[in-house]
XYZ file of C-alpha atoms in Angstrom:
327
model
C 0.178 0.053 -0.028
C 1.185 3.442 -0.942
C 0.235 5.775 2.114
C -0.007 9.368 1.448
C -0.282 11.897 4.379
C -0.452 15.614 3.417
C 2.322 17.290 5.440
C 1.924 20.263 7.816
C 3.492 23.666 6.672
C 6.878 22.703 8.035
C 7.007 19.157 6.924
C 9.540 17.987 4.588
C 9.013 16.395 1.251
C 10.797 13.081 0.328
C 10.946 13.467 -3.104
C 13.984 12.592 -3.381
C 14.896 12.330 0.307
C 18.405 13.756 -0.673
C 16.971 16.681 -2.202
C 14.381 17.397 0.571
C 13.115 20.874 0.490
C 10.722 23.028 2.593
C 7.322 23.008 0.992
C 6.049 26.246 0.563
C 2.460 27.536 0.789
C 1.941 28.884 -2.595
C 1.621 26.408 -5.488
C 4.509 24.588 -5.801
C 6.191 22.862 -8.252
C 6.190 19.074 -7.002
C 6.776 15.542 -8.171
C 3.823 14.099 -9.871
C 1.632 13.049 -6.708
C 0.037 9.929 -8.559
C 3.222 8.477 -9.928
C 3.713 4.670 -9.490
C 6.967 5.529 -7.691
C 6.569 5.047 -3.797
C 6.240 8.960 -2.815
C 4.978 9.523 0.676
C 4.042 12.768 2.702
C 4.412 12.846 6.576
C 2.759 14.930 9.205
C 3.282 15.571 12.855
C 0.345 14.838 15.015
C -0.178 18.588 16.059
C -3.276 19.984 17.951
C -5.684 22.041 15.683
C -8.540 24.178 17.416
C -12.130 22.744 16.876
C -13.377 26.078 15.229
C -10.714 25.186 12.519
C -11.442 21.623 12.740
C -15.346 22.352 12.153
C -14.920 24.637 8.874
C -12.606 22.013 7.319
C -11.581 24.476 4.619
C -13.930 23.962 2.128
C -12.204 25.657 -0.768
C -13.924 23.584 -3.774
C -16.824 21.828 -3.973
C -16.583 17.993 -4.467
C -16.196 17.354 -8.192
C -14.529 20.869 -8.898
C -10.936 19.004 -8.592
C -9.514 17.868 -11.352
C -5.593 17.977 -11.461
C -3.034 16.274 -9.384
C -1.948 19.588 -7.995
C -5.513 20.566 -7.016
C -5.890 17.312 -4.959
C -2.343 17.855 -3.314
C -3.158 21.326 -2.341
C -6.782 20.237 -0.860
C -5.012 17.478 1.164
C -2.264 19.818 2.221
C -4.883 22.655 3.420
C -7.164 20.030 5.226
C -4.628 18.117 6.864
C -3.214 21.213 8.574
C -6.482 22.168 10.008
C -7.974 19.066 10.791
C -8.058 18.625 14.749
C -6.007 16.123 16.478
C -5.373 15.079 19.871
C -2.414 16.569 21.890
C 0.895 14.302 21.230
C 1.050 13.413 25.038
C -2.677 12.405 25.133
C -2.379 10.726 21.924
C 0.760 8.732 22.886
C -0.651 7.950 26.523
C -3.457 6.448 24.555
C -1.833 4.605 21.486
C 0.557 2.797 24.531
C -2.799 1.963 26.371
C -4.682 0.187 23.498
C -1.532 -1.467 22.289
C -0.473 -4.954 23.017
C 2.765 -5.903 21.218
C 6.113 -3.777 20.864
C 9.569 -4.356 20.162
C 11.438 -4.758 23.970
C 15.311 -3.855 23.402
C 17.717 -4.978 26.435
C 21.017 -4.926 27.330
C 22.277 -8.349 26.036
C 24.231 -10.538 28.786
C 25.038 -13.463 25.866
C 26.549 -10.835 23.699
C 28.307 -8.472 26.098
C 28.172 -4.634 25.110
C 25.372 -5.186 22.324
C 21.784 -4.744 22.591
C 19.308 -7.188 22.274
C 15.806 -6.885 20.541
C 12.575 -9.456 21.234
C 8.938 -8.938 20.305
C 6.963 -9.106 23.388
C 3.167 -8.597 24.406
C 2.384 -6.170 27.077
C -0.394 -4.507 28.748
C -0.593 -1.211 30.725
C -1.225 -0.608 34.446
C -3.147 2.267 35.646
C -0.424 4.557 35.173
C 0.117 3.486 31.643
C 3.285 1.703 32.694
C 3.853 -1.494 30.131
C 3.619 -4.973 32.184
C 5.658 -7.878 30.650
C 4.949 -11.336 31.306
C 8.390 -13.120 31.065
C 10.016 -16.419 31.349
C 13.300 -17.092 33.234
C 13.938 -19.223 30.340
C 13.849 -16.261 27.964
C 17.158 -14.240 27.205
C 15.468 -10.819 27.690
C 14.298 -11.956 31.268
C 17.918 -12.805 31.952
C 19.089 -9.499 30.716
C 16.663 -7.535 32.598
C 17.305 -9.479 35.746
C 21.269 -8.286 35.527
C 20.395 -4.526 33.920
C 17.039 -3.344 34.507
C 17.616 -0.740 31.751
C 15.511 -1.248 28.672
C 13.072 0.391 26.009
C 10.070 -0.648 24.557
C 9.110 0.429 20.863
C 5.194 0.835 19.830
C 4.028 1.504 16.397
C 0.504 2.747 16.115
C 0.171 1.020 13.001
C 3.047 -1.324 12.046
C 1.794 -1.243 8.014
C 2.034 2.257 8.148
C 5.399 4.100 8.171
C 3.797 7.546 8.729
C 2.143 6.804 11.607
C 3.556 7.261 14.973
C 6.137 5.588 16.579
C 6.834 5.602 20.512
C 9.811 4.569 22.545
C 9.222 4.048 26.220
C 12.542 3.955 27.757
C 12.517 2.909 31.474
C 13.681 0.158 33.925
C 12.063 -3.252 34.078
C 10.998 -4.231 37.271
C 9.720 -7.279 39.022
C 6.126 -6.951 40.096
C 5.839 -7.102 44.039
C 3.626 -9.833 45.369
C 1.146 -7.255 46.980
C 0.379 -5.914 43.375
C 0.456 -9.255 41.320
C -3.062 -9.861 41.571
C -4.030 -6.197 39.971
C -1.280 -6.485 37.605
C -2.586 -10.350 36.392
C -6.073 -9.080 36.120
C -4.769 -5.820 33.786
C -2.099 -8.071 31.423
C -5.050 -10.959 31.392
C -7.992 -8.340 30.115
C -5.394 -7.358 27.100
C -4.421 -10.966 26.214
C -7.095 -13.669 27.899
C -5.971 -16.305 26.256
C -2.568 -15.843 27.833
C -2.858 -19.154 30.244
C 0.951 -19.267 30.860
C 0.998 -16.641 32.893
C 0.599 -18.871 35.649
C 3.451 -21.202 34.630
C 6.145 -21.484 37.699
C 8.754 -20.052 35.192
C 6.903 -16.868 34.551
C 6.926 -13.549 36.283
C 5.409 -10.138 35.860
C 7.751 -6.969 35.246
C 6.992 -3.425 34.994
C 8.671 -1.159 32.752
C 8.802 2.402 34.794
C 9.509 5.318 32.265
C 12.392 7.481 32.417
C 11.422 9.351 29.481
C 8.922 8.610 26.446
C 9.541 9.723 23.037
C 7.820 9.713 19.789
C 8.326 10.493 16.055
C 5.861 11.248 13.598
C 6.916 8.514 11.088
C 10.101 7.229 9.453
C 12.487 7.948 6.634
C 11.808 11.540 6.558
C 14.440 14.544 6.213
C 12.827 16.177 8.937
C 10.742 14.474 11.805
C 8.051 15.502 14.188
C 9.240 14.515 17.433
C 9.332 15.305 21.005
C 10.291 13.847 24.658
C 8.197 13.782 27.862
C 9.086 12.840 31.330
C 7.738 10.143 33.441
C 5.723 12.661 35.375
C 4.179 14.371 32.426
C 3.365 10.899 30.740
C 1.878 9.382 33.855
C -0.355 12.561 34.412
C -1.631 12.738 30.689
C -5.099 11.340 30.329
C -6.455 8.019 28.021
C -8.822 9.422 25.298
C -12.094 7.858 26.702
C -13.451 7.516 22.892
C -10.457 5.142 21.432
C -11.680 2.195 23.350
C -14.784 2.345 20.753
C -12.449 2.734 17.752
C -12.503 -1.190 16.522
C -16.282 -1.819 17.259
C -17.438 1.582 15.532
C -14.712 1.372 12.425
C -15.622 -2.266 11.866
C -19.793 -1.135 12.006
C -18.995 1.722 9.794
C -16.785 -0.101 7.154
C -19.201 -3.328 6.974
C -22.643 -1.475 7.118
C -21.937 1.980 6.165
C -18.940 2.121 3.574
C -20.692 4.408 1.534
C -21.696 7.075 4.248
C -18.206 7.115 5.177
C -16.969 7.736 1.633
C -19.832 10.315 1.251
C -18.635 12.115 4.566
C -14.729 12.418 3.423
C -15.934 13.809 -0.056
C -17.738 16.521 1.688
C -15.316 17.363 4.352
C -12.170 17.146 2.189
C -13.766 18.166 -1.280
C -12.178 15.509 -3.048
C -14.309 12.454 -4.874
C -12.577 9.534 -3.196
C -13.621 6.094 -4.688
C -13.525 4.494 -1.474
C -13.053 5.394 2.419
C -12.276 2.559 4.987
C -12.253 3.789 8.549
C -9.074 2.911 10.304
C -9.775 4.326 14.009
C -11.367 7.183 15.911
C -10.703 9.342 19.233
C -12.676 12.328 20.654
C -11.805 14.630 17.853
C -12.364 12.765 14.639
C -11.167 9.627 12.844
C -8.514 8.363 10.578
C -9.568 6.736 6.819
C -7.755 5.003 4.103
C -9.062 6.686 1.056
C -8.586 6.003 -2.321
C -8.557 8.403 -5.887
C -7.723 7.381 -8.966
C -6.069 4.120 -7.889
C -3.907 5.978 -5.218
C -4.221 5.244 -1.474
C -3.995 8.251 0.889
C -4.558 8.403 4.976
C -6.567 11.438 5.847
C -7.938 12.862 9.118
C -11.541 13.498 9.329
C -12.523 16.030 12.334
C -15.639 15.788 14.127
C -17.631 19.205 14.255
C -17.008 19.068 17.864
C -15.482 16.678 20.494
C -17.559 13.549 20.993
C -18.297 13.214 24.842
C -19.420 9.101 24.640
C -20.058 6.367 22.383
C -23.644 7.748 21.957
C -22.604 10.855 20.876
C -19.929 9.731 18.336
C -23.226 8.124 16.554
C -24.940 11.657 16.863
C -21.865 13.212 15.341
C -21.446 10.688 12.319
C -25.195 11.274 11.343
C -24.866 15.089 11.646
C -21.722 14.981 9.247
C -23.509 12.500 6.922
C -26.582 14.879 6.956
C -24.325 17.873 6.084
C -22.631 15.817 3.034
C -26.245 14.848 1.929
C -27.593 18.101 2.018
C -24.527 19.717 0.046
C -24.956 16.613 -2.913
C -28.949 17.249 -3.007
């Protein structure tokens, strides 16, 4: 899949990477947007005011757009103004709802070298990653000898333009006093992990020192930031993200045409299809196709969603607005 995300005003184009340049606000000469070559554009998860999100920069009506340059400009304008969660809130939310990542430890077997392992994890109430590790595993031996480690989590492992989050910290064995609550939290995310009760398994909790994110990989200039343990712990998990999978599944199964119509209305691009990927309190992401090419677009709600029922209300409002324009 060729994912294309329009850049923010300060983003860097990768066309080509060695000749990366800042994209000006005026209509620039740029590479063929729909070339078969793997061109990608990356954006940072910046916060946008809801008032800007609601207007969505309707600079053209669906059907008015005909050239590649017009499509590029519409996507760029739209993505810049689409409301997103604050970076720290999005990071906390992504970590909370993720279940797998790359654990890096200081290898005992190969002294002086790092060692990587794919591991399942869950989070405790503070957002600290919980591991269920076997004493037979090399990464467990590494952690018992040196607690320092990192856990790399990709919001979407299939999308190189999406968030990559690294939790740097120390993996500490969970006390007997906390084991019951930690076991419950882990099995909530991994209900079939019966092996956690085997004698050679124990729970370890990564206590963050620094949490860092980048907005994608292989770009000349990345949106990135680091947060302290205190800031990360204080951040809230978005309350709507927990409904992301069931809502997206329902929309894709039963209302795919409605989603497409909403995307056409909000972006002014007559996309051929729109597949909902995930959502939060401020909007949702779609994978849209247009003229045989695939884009990832942020579609903002007119206002913040308060609960799951309110998500339905907002989607209905957006569909009504789209239908009223098309009639």
